[in-house]
GROMACS .gro file of C-alpha atoms in nm:
model
  159
    1MET     CA    1   1.400   2.170  -0.671
    2SER     CA    2   1.187   2.372  -0.454
    3THR     CA    3   1.282   2.747  -0.492
    4THR     CA    4   1.072   2.897  -0.227
    5GLY     CA    5   1.043   2.827   0.147
    6PRO     CA    6   1.281   2.806   0.421
    7THR     CA    7   1.636   2.702   0.374
    8PHE     CA    8   1.581   2.447   0.664
    9GLY     CA    9   1.282   2.340   0.881
   10VAL     CA   10   0.927   2.256   0.761
   11VAL     CA   11   0.865   2.359   0.409
   12HIS     CA   12   0.526   2.211   0.380
   13ALA     CA   13   0.257   2.051   0.610
   14ALA     CA   14  -0.080   2.024   0.508
   15ILE     CA   15  -0.411   1.816   0.562
   16VAL     CA   16  -0.528   1.738   0.209
   17HIS     CA   17  -0.827   1.572   0.053
   18ALA     CA   18  -0.691   1.486  -0.265
   19PRO     CA   19  -0.472   1.197  -0.347
   20ILE     CA   20  -0.116   1.273  -0.227
   21ASP     CA   21   0.151   1.369  -0.492
   22VAL     CA   22   0.489   1.222  -0.329
   23THR     CA   23   0.700   1.338  -0.621
   24THR     CA   24   0.559   1.713  -0.529
   25LEU     CA   25   0.650   1.661  -0.178
   26ILE     CA   26   0.999   1.525  -0.267
   27ALA     CA   27   1.053   1.847  -0.502
   28ARG     CA   28   0.945   2.054  -0.211
   29ALA     CA   29   1.184   1.898   0.026
   30GLN     CA   30   1.497   1.882  -0.205
   31ALA     CA   31   1.769   2.171  -0.178
   32PRO     CA   32   2.127   2.211  -0.288
   33GLY     CA   33   2.262   2.086   0.043
   34VAL     CA   34   2.041   1.760   0.057
   35GLY     CA   35   2.227   1.447   0.029
   36ALA     CA   36   1.963   1.215   0.144
   37LEU     CA   37   1.586   1.207   0.116
   38SER     CA   38   1.375   0.954   0.344
   39VAL     CA   39   1.018   0.914   0.201
   40PHE     CA   40   0.771   0.746   0.415
   41VAL     CA   41   0.433   0.664   0.276
   42GLY     CA   42   0.144   0.516   0.457
   43THR     CA   43  -0.105   0.330   0.260
   44VAL     CA   44  -0.430   0.160   0.320
   45ARG     CA   45  -0.372  -0.219   0.341
   46ASP     CA   46  -0.622  -0.492   0.285
   47LEU     CA   47  -0.571  -0.684   0.584
   48ASN     CA   48  -0.584  -0.574   0.962
   49ASP     CA   49  -0.573  -0.823   1.263
   50GLY     CA   50  -0.659  -1.074   1.039
   51ARG     CA   51  -0.991  -0.923   0.898
   52PRO     CA   52  -1.014  -0.820   0.522
   53VAL     CA   53  -1.051  -0.461   0.463
   54THR     CA   54  -1.189  -0.293   0.177
   55GLY     CA   55  -1.112   0.072   0.253
   56MET     CA   56  -1.064   0.328   0.519
   57ASP     CA   57  -1.225   0.657   0.606
   58TYR     CA   58  -0.987   0.918   0.769
   59GLU     CA   59  -1.168   1.232   0.953
   60ALA     CA   60  -1.049   1.500   1.166
   61TYR     CA   61  -1.098   1.830   1.320
   62GLU     CA   62  -0.901   1.974   1.024
   63ALA     CA   63  -0.780   2.340   1.186
   64MET     CA   64  -0.652   2.118   1.509
   65ALA     CA   65  -0.504   1.852   1.281
   66ALA     CA   66  -0.310   2.091   1.051
   67SER     CA   67  -0.169   2.286   1.360
   68GLU     CA   68  -0.048   1.954   1.532
   69LEU     CA   69   0.096   1.801   1.207
   70ALA     CA   70   0.301   2.143   1.162
   71ALA     CA   71   0.402   2.121   1.517
   72VAL     CA   72   0.538   1.770   1.525
   73ALA     CA   73   0.717   1.831   1.198
   74GLN     CA   74   0.872   2.161   1.337
   75GLU     CA   75   0.978   1.977   1.666
   76VAL     CA   76   1.165   1.721   1.469
   77CYS     CA   77   1.332   1.999   1.261
   78ASP     CA   78   1.426   2.202   1.578
   79ALA     CA   79   1.594   1.888   1.716
   80GLN     CA   80   1.775   1.810   1.385
   81PRO     CA   81   1.967   2.111   1.248
   82GLY     CA   82   1.988   2.108   0.859
   83LEU     CA   83   1.666   1.898   0.829
   84ARG     CA   84   1.395   1.980   0.561
   85VAL     CA   85   1.062   1.842   0.567
   86ALA     CA   86   0.752   1.822   0.356
   87LEU     CA   87   0.446   1.615   0.463
   88GLU     CA   88   0.077   1.569   0.405
   89HIS     CA   89  -0.204   1.371   0.561
   90ARG     CA   90  -0.518   1.293   0.354
   91LEU     CA   91  -0.882   1.277   0.483
   92GLY     CA   92  -1.176   1.119   0.323
   93THR     CA   93  -1.238   0.749   0.226
   94LEU     CA   94  -0.948   0.583   0.070
   95SER     CA   95  -0.923   0.260  -0.132
   96ILE     CA   96  -0.675  -0.034  -0.075
   97GLY     CA   97  -0.337   0.096  -0.186
   98GLU     CA   98  -0.402   0.468  -0.173
   99ALA     CA   99  -0.165   0.679   0.049
  100SER     CA  100  -0.299   0.848   0.351
  101VAL     CA  101   0.006   1.007   0.461
  102ALA     CA  102   0.358   1.107   0.321
  103ILE     CA  103   0.659   1.242   0.490
  104VAL     CA  104   0.978   1.351   0.320
  105ALA     CA  105   1.262   1.415   0.544
  106ALA     CA  106   1.574   1.582   0.362
  107HIS     CA  107   1.927   1.610   0.513
  108ALA     CA  108   2.273   1.622   0.402
  109HIS     CA  109   2.315   1.272   0.556
  110ARG     CA  110   2.088   0.954   0.534
  111ALA     CA  111   2.090   0.880   0.905
  112GLU     CA  112   1.939   1.211   0.998
  113ALA     CA  113   1.692   1.182   0.727
  114CYS     CA  114   1.572   0.831   0.795
  115ASP     CA  115   1.571   0.904   1.189
  116SER     CA  116   1.363   1.211   1.145
  117ALA     CA  117   1.105   1.052   0.906
  118ARG     CA  118   1.073   0.767   1.165
  119ALA     CA  119   1.035   1.039   1.446
  120ILE     CA  120   0.758   1.235   1.264
  121ILE     CA  121   0.528   0.941   1.176
  122GLU     CA  122   0.554   0.799   1.524
  123ALA     CA  123   0.484   1.141   1.693
  124LEU     CA  124   0.195   1.190   1.428
  125LYS     CA  125   0.027   0.857   1.525
  126VAL     CA  126   0.022   0.956   1.873
  127ARG     CA  127  -0.060   1.348   1.875
  128VAL     CA  128  -0.230   1.468   1.535
  129PRO     CA  129  -0.607   1.396   1.602
  130ILE     CA  130  -0.686   1.192   1.285
  131TRP     CA  131  -0.949   0.927   1.323
  132LYS     CA  132  -0.947   0.609   1.106
  133ARG     CA  133  -1.258   0.386   1.034
  134GLU     CA  134  -1.194   0.050   0.844
  135HIS     CA  135  -1.464  -0.094   0.608
  136TYR     CA  136  -1.449  -0.461   0.619
  137VAL     CA  137  -1.541  -0.722   0.344
  138ASP     CA  138  -1.852  -0.820   0.553
  139GLY     CA  139  -2.005  -0.476   0.545
  140GLU     CA  140  -1.905  -0.417   0.928
  141ARG     CA  141  -1.717  -0.070   0.986
  142ALA     CA  142  -1.489   0.004   1.297
  143TRP     CA  143  -1.291   0.276   1.433
  144VAL     CA  144  -0.929   0.168   1.514
  145ASP     CA  145  -0.689   0.340   1.743
  146PRO     CA  146  -0.441   0.489   1.546
  147THR     CA  147  -0.178   0.496   1.811
  148LYS     CA  148  -0.168   0.106   1.798
  149SER     CA  149   0.082  -0.067   1.583
  150ALA     CA  150  -0.005  -0.295   1.297
  151GLY     CA  151  -0.207  -0.588   1.413
  152ALA     CA  152  -0.394  -0.396   1.694
  153ALA     CA  153  -0.748  -0.482   1.769
  154PRO     CA  154  -1.032  -0.236   1.644
  155THR     CA  155  -1.175   0.000   1.913
  156GLY     CA  156  -1.538  -0.020   1.807
  157ALA     CA  157  -1.752  -0.182   1.539
  158GLU     CA  158  -2.074  -0.071   1.370
  159ARG     CA  159  -2.267  -0.165   1.040
   0.00000   0.00000   0.00000
C-alpha cells in the first residue's frame, strides 16, 4: 500500500524507459478505501494486420507526452470522485510480450475502476504524442497510427 501521495487522484504518472513494474503501480494505487483495482497492461503483440511483428519502437517528445499523460489521468480522476490512478508508458525498443503501457485505476467499486481504466487508455491513445514503429519479420519497419484500433493498417513503411 502506498503511504505517500494524495488520498484520491493521480498518484503516479510517468514516461519511463525501463520495464514497467505493474506490482509497484498496484501498490501506489492501493489505499484503505479501495475495493477494486482495474489493471490494464498494453503489450507488444506478434501480429498486426496479418503481418508478423518482431518488436516495436516507441518514441515521443517526452516533456509533452508526460504532461499530456498526467492531464488525461487527472481529467478521468476529476470526472470520477474517489478514484486513484497510477500509470506509466514506456519508450524505447520493446520485444514481443513486453508491456508498453500500464494503468491501475483504483476505486471503492469495480464499475468505476473498470470504466476509468478504459477511459484513460482510450484518451491516451488519441491524445498522448507517442509514436509507434513496428518491426516486421521481413526486416521492414513501419510507423503505425496509435489512434487506430487493433487490425489497423500501417501508415508508412521503410526498410
